Coordinates of C-alpha atoms and ligand atoms in Angstrom, one line a residue:
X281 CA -33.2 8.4 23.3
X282 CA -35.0 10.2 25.9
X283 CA -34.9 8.2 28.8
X284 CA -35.7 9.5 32.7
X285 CA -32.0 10.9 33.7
X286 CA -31.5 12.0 37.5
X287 CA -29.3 14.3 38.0
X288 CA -28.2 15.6 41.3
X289 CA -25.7 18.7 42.0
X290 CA -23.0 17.7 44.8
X291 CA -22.6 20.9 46.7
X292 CA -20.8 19.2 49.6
X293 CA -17.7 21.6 49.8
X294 CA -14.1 20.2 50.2
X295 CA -10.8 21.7 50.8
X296 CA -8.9 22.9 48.8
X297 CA -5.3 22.0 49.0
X298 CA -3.8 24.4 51.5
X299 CA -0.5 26.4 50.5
X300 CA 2.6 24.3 50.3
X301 CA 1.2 20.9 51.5
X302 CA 1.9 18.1 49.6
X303 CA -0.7 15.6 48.8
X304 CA 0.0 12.2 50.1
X305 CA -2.9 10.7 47.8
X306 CA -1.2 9.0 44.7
X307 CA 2.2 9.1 46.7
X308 CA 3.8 5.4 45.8
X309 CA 4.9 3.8 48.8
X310 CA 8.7 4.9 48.3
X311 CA 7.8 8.5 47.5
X312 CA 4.8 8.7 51.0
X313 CA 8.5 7.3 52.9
X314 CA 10.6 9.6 51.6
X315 CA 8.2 12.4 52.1
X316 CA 7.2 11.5 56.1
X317 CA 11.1 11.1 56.6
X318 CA 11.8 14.9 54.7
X319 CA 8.5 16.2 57.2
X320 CA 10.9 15.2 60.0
X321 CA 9.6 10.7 60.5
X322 CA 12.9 9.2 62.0
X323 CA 14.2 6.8 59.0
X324 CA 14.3 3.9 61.5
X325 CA 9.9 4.3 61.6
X326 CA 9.4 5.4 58.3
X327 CA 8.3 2.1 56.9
X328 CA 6.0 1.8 59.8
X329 CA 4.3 5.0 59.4
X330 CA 3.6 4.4 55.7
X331 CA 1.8 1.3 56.3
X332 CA 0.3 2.8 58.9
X333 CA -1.4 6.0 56.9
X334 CA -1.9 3.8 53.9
X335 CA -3.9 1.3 55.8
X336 CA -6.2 4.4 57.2
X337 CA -6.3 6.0 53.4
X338 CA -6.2 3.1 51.4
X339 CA -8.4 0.6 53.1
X340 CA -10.2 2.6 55.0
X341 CA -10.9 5.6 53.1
X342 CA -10.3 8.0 55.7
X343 CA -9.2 11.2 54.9
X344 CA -8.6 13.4 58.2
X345 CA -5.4 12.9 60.3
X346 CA -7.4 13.0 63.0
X347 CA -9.0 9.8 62.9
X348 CA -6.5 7.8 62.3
X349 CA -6.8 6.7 66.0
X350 CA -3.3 4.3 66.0
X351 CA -1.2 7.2 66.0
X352 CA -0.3 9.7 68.5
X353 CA -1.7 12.9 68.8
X354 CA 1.9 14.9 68.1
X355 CA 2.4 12.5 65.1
X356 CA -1.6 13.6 63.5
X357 CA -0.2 17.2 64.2
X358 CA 3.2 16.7 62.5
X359 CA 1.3 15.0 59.4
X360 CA -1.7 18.0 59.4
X361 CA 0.8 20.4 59.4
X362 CA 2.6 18.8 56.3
X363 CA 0.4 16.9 53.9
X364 CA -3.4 16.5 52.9
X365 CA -5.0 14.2 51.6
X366 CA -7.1 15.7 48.7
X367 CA -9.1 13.6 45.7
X368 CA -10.4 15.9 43.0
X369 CA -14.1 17.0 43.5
X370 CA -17.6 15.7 42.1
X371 CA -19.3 18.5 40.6
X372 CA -22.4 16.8 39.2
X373 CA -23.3 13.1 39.2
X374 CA -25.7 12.0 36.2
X375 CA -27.2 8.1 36.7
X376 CA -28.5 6.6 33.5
X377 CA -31.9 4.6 33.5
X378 CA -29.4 1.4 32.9
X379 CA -27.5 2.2 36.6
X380 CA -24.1 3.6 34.8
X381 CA -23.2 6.6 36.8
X382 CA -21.4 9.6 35.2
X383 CA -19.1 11.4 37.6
X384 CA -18.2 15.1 36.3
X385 CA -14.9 15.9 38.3
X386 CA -13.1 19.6 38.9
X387 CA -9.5 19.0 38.8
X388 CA -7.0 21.5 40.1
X389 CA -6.7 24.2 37.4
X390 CA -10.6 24.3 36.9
X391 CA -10.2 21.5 34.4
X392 CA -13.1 19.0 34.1
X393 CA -12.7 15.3 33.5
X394 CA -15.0 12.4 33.3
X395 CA -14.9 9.2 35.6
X396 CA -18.0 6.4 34.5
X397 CA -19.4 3.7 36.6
X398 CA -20.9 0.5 34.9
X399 CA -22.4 -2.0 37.2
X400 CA -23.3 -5.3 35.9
X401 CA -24.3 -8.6 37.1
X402 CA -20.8 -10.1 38.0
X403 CA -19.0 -7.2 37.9
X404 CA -18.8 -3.3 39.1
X405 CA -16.7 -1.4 36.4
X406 CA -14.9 2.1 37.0
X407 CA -14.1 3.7 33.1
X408 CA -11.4 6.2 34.1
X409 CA -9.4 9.1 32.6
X410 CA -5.6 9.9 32.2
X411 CA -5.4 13.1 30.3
X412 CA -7.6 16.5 30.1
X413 CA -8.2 16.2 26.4
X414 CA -6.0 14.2 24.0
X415 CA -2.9 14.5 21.6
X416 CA -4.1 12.3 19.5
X417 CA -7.3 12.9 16.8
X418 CA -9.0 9.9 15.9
X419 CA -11.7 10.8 13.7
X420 CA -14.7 8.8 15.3
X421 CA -13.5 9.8 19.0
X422 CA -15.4 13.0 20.8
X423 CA -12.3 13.3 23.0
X424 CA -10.1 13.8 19.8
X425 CA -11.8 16.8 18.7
X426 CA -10.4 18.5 22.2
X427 CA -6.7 19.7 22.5
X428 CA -4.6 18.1 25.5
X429 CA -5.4 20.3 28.1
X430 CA -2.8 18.5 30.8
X431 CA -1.9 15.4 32.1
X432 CA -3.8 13.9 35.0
X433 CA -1.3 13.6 38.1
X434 CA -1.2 10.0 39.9
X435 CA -3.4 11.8 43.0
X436 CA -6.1 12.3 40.3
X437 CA -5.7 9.1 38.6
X438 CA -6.3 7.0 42.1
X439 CA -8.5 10.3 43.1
X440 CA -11.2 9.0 41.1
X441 CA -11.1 5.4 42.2
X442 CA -11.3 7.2 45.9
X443 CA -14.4 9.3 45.0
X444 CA -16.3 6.6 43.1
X445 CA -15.7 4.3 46.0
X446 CA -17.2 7.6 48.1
X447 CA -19.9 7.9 46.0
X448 CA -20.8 3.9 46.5
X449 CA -20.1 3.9 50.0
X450 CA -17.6 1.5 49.7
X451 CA -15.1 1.2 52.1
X452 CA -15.5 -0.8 54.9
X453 CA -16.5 -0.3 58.3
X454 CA -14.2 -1.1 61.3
X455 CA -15.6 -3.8 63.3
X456 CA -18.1 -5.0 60.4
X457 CA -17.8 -8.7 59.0
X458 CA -15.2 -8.6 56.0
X459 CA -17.9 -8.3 52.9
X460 CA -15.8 -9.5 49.7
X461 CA -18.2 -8.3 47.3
X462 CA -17.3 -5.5 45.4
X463 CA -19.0 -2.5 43.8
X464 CA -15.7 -1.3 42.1
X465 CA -14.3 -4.5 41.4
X466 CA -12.7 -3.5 37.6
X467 CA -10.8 -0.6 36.1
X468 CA -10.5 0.3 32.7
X469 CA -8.4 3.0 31.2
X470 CA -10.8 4.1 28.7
X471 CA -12.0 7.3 30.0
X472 CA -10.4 10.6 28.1
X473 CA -6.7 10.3 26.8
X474 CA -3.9 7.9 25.6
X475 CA -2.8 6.5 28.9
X476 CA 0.1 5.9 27.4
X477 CA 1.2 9.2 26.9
X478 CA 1.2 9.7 30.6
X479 CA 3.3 6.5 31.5
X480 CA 4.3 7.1 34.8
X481 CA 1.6 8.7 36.6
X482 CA -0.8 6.0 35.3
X483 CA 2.0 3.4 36.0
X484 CA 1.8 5.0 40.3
X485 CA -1.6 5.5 40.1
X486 CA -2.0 1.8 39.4
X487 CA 0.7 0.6 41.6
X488 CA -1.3 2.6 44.8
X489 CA -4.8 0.9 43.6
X490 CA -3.1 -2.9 43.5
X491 CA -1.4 -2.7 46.5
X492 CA -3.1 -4.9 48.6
X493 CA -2.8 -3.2 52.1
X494 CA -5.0 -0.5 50.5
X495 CA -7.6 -1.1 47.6
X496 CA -6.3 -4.2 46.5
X497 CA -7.4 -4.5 43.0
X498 CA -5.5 -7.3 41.5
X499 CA -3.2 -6.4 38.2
X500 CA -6.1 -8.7 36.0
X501 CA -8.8 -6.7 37.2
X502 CA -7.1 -3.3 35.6
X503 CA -7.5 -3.1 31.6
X504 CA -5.7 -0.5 29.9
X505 CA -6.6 0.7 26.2
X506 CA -4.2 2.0 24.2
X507 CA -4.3 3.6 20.5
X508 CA -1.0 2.1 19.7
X509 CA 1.9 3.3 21.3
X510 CA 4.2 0.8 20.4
X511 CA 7.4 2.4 22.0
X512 CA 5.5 2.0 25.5
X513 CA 3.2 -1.4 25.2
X514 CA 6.8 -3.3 26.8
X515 CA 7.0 -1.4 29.9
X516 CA 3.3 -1.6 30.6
X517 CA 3.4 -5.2 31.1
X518 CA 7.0 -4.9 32.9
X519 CA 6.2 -1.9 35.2
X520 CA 2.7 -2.2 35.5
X521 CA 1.9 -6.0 34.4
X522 CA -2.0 -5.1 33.9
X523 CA -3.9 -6.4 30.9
X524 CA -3.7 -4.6 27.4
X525 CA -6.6 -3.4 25.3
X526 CA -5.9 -2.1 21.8
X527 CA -7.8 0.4 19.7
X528 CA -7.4 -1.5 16.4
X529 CA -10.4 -0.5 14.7
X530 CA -9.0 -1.4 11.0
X531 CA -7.6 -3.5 8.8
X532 CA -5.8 -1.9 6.3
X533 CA -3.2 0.6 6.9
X534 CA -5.2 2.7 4.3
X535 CA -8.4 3.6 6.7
X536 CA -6.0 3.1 10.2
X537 CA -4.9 6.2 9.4
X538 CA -7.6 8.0 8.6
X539 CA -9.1 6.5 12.2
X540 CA -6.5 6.0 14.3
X541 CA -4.1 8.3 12.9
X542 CA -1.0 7.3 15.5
X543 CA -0.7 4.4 12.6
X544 CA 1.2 6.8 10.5
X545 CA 3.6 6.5 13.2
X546 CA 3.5 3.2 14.5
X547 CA 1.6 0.6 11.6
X548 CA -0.6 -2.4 12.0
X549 CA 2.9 -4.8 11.5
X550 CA 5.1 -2.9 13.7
X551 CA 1.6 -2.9 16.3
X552 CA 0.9 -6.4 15.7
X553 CA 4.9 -7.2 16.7
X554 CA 5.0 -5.5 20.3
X555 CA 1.7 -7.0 20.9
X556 CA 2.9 -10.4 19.9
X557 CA 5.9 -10.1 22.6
X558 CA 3.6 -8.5 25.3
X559 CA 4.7 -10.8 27.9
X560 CA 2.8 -12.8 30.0
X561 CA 0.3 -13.6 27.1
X562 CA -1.8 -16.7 27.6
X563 CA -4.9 -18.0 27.1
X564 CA -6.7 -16.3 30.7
X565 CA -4.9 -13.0 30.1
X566 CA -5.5 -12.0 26.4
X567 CA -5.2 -8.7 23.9
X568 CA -8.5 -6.9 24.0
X569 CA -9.0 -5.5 20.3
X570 CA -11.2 -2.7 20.4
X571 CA -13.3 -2.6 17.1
X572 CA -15.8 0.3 16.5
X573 CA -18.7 -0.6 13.9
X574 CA -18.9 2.5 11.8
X575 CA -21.0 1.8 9.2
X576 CA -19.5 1.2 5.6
X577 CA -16.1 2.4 7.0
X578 CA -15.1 -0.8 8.7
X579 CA -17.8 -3.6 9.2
X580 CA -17.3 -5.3 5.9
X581 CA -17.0 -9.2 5.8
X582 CA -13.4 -9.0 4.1
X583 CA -13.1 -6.6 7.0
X584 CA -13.6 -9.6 9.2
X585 CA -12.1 -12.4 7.3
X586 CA -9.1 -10.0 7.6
X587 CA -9.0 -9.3 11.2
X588 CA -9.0 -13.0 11.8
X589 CA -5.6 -13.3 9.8
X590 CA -3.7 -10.6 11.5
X591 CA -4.6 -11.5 14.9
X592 CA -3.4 -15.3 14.2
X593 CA -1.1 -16.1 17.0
X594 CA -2.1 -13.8 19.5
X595 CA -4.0 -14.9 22.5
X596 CA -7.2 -12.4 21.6
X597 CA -10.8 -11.4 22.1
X598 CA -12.2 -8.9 20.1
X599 CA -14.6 -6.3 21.4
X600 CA -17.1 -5.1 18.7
X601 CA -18.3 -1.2 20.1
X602 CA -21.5 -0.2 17.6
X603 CA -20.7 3.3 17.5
X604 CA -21.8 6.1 19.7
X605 CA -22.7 9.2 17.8
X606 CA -22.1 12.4 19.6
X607 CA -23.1 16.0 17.8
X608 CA -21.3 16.2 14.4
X609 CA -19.8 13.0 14.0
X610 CA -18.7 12.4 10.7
X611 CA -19.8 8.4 10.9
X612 CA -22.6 6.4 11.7
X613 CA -23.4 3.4 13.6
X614 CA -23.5 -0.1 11.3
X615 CA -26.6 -1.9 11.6
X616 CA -27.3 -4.7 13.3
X617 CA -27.1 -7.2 10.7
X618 CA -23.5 -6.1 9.5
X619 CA -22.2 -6.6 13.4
X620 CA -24.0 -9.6 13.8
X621 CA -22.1 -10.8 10.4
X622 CA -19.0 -9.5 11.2
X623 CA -19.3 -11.2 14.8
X624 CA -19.8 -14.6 13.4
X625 CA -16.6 -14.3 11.0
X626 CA -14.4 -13.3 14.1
X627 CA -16.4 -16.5 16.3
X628 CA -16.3 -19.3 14.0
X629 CA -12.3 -18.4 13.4
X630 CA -12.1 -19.1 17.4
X631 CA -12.0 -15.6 19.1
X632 CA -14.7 -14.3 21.5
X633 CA -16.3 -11.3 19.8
X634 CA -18.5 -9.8 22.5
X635 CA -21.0 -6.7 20.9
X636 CA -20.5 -4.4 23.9
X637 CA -23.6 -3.1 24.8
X638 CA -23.7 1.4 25.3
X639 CA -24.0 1.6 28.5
X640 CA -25.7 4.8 29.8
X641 CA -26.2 6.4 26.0
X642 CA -28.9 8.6 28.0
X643 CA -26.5 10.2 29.7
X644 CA -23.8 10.5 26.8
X645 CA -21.4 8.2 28.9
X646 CA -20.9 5.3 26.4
X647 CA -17.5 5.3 25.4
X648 CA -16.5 8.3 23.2
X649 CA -18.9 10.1 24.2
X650 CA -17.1 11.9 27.2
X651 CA -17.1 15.5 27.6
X652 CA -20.1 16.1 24.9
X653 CA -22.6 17.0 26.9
X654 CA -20.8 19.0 29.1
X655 CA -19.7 20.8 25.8
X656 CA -23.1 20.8 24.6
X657 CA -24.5 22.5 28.0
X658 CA -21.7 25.0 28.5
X659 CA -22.3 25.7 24.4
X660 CA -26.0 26.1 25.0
X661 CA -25.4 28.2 27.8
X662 CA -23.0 30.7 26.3
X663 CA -25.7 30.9 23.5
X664 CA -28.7 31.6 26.1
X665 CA -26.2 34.2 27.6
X666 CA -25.0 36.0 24.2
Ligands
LIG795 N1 -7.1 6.6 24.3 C1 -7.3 5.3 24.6 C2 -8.3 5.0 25.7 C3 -9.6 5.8 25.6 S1 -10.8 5.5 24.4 C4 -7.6 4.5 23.4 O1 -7.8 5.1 22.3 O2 -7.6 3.3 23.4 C5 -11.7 4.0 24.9 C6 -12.2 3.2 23.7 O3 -13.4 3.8 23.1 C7 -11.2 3.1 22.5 O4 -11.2 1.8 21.9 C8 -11.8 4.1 21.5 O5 -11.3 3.9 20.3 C9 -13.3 3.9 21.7 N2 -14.1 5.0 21.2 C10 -13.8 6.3 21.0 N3 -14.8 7.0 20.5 C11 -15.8 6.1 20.3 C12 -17.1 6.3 19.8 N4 -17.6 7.4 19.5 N5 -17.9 5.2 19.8 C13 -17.4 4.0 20.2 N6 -16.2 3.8 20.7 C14 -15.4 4.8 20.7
LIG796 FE1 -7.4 9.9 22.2 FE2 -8.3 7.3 22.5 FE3 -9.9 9.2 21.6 FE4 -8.0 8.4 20.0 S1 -9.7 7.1 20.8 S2 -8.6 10.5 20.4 S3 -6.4 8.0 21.5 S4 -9.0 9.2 23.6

């Protein structure tokens, strides 16, 4: 597809991170008191002084000590001279034909990670990543062809919430009437990397973006997708409590593990058993199964007749992704007709079975996509320099 793309190079420079200041940005509350109190805030106004900061950062997206007018000029000093308050920088911004918005962002390190914005008619939705890379190789997945490079830190997990809501012009303005719409009003965590495999920052991360002082994003408007780490699916509904999306994608143990190949560890049973005691379950807070159509791989009607009998007794809707190609992928996308078949099977068993539509292809953004065309450019330029 060749559709119009815009493309515009940020080159508004930020600061760097200056030499031995810690970042307050992805700080829980607990860890922002105990640093102020170790930068010399008496105990006794510690919990003041967080709410305070957080209610500048976090609500109103202000990020120089300076402005934060409530507090008194030695106290701006004491927290300049200690912290900063960094998010990770846009390098380029793509915006598809369809509206999606592609954020490429320079992590400390000089890593690169991708952050997507889908805006739809009820709903503004921020795709974002946990991991440089992946551990894990699932054969249809662009990301899985890229070793883990690092783990995203909590500061760059919320840092990309922060710079999105930059980007959109979306925090509020003192004195204006309180506008409840929202351009970022979802989160999924479906960008690059098993989220899972980087619990606890993802778990802070989270905890920053629901607190509802600050961004205020309830727990049911944050969807995580997993690949299947069973030993963790418990304590992401305990310590995190958001919903659950799983990257199912199979039937059979037999082509799961050529796919998804963590079900060598963890099988569709022993998967299908934690998901079955993910607490909270109900009929307004279901399992997301992820299901990518690749054509004569997975998208067969015993395929579907199949799916329905595994998921019986989970609360579930099943999300049917046609498959986005990306430059040597060994799959292609099922057609139409076998989707649309495969959707009925799923419906007339009583699950929703939404097609999701690729959202900003042009751009490479859609999901599993990530990365390629930065790739693809940096490739193409080594080649134009060799
Ligand atoms: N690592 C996590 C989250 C990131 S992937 C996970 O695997 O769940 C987000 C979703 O996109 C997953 O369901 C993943 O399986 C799917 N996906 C990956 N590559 C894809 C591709 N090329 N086409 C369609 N969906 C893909
Ligand atoms: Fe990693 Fe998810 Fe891609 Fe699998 S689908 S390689 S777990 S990012």
């Amino acid at each position: 597809m060749t559709a119009p793309i815009t493309q515009d190079v940020l080159t508004i420079p930020r600061k760097l991170p200056e030499g031995g200041k810690a970042n307050l940005v992805g700080m829980t509350r607990d860890q922002m008191r105990a640093a102020l109190i170790a930068a010399g805030t008496p105990e006794k106004q510690a919990k003041m002084r967080v709410g305070q900061v957080w209610q500048w950062v976090y609500h109103w997206g202000v990020r120089d000590f300076d402005r934060m007018s409530n507090l008194a000029k030695d106290y701006r000093t004491l927290l300049a001279e200690n912290f900063v308050l960094e998010v990770p920088e846009i390098v380029t911004k793509q915006v598809s034909e369809d509206g999606t918005r592609k954020y490429l962002v320079r992590i400390a390190g000089g890593h690169e990670i991708e952050t997507v914005y889908i805006p739809e008619t009820d709903r503004g939705t921020l795709c974002i990543s946990s991991q440089v890379g992946c551990t894990l190789t699932c054969s249809f997945c662009h990301t899985g062809t890229q070793k883990l490079v690092r783990n995203l830190t909590a500061a760059e997990i919320v840092g990309q919430v922060m710079l999105a809501r930059d980007d959109l012009d979306e925090w509020p303005t003192p004195g204006a009437p309180k506008d409840e719409t929202r351009l970022v009003s979802n989160i999924v965590l479906m960008g690059m990397g098993e989220p899972l495999y980087n619990f606890d920052n993802v778990r802070d991360a989270m905890k920053v973006v629901m607190d509802n002082e600050g961004i205020a994003l309830g727990r049911r408007r944050i969807t995580l997708s997993t690949s299947g780490v069973v030993s963790e699916i418990a304590r992401t509904a305990q310590e995190i409590g958001c919903l659950l999306a799983v990257s199912f994608h199979a039937t059979t143990d037999e082509v799961r593990d050529q796919l998804v190949p963590i079900n060598k560890k963890w099988n569709i049973a022993t998967l299908l058993d934690a998901l079955r005691d993910y607490p909270g379950l109900s009929n307004s807070e279901r399992i997301t199964f992820e299901y990518v159509m690749l054509d004569h791989v997975n998208d067969s009607k015993e395929d579907a007749y199949r799916l329905v009998e595994l998921l019986r007794g989970i609360p579930a809707k099943v999300n049917l992704i046609p498959f986005n190609e990306w430059p040597g992928a060994p799959y292609k996308r099922s057609s139409g007709n076998r989707i649309h078949a495969f959707a009925d099977i799923i419906y007339h068993a009583g699950y929703a079975s939404p097609i999701r539509t690729p959202r900003g292809e042009d751009i490479m953004a859609a999901c599993g996509q990530l990365k390629s065309a930065t790739e693809k450019q940096r490739k193409s330029a080594q080649k134009a320099g060799a």
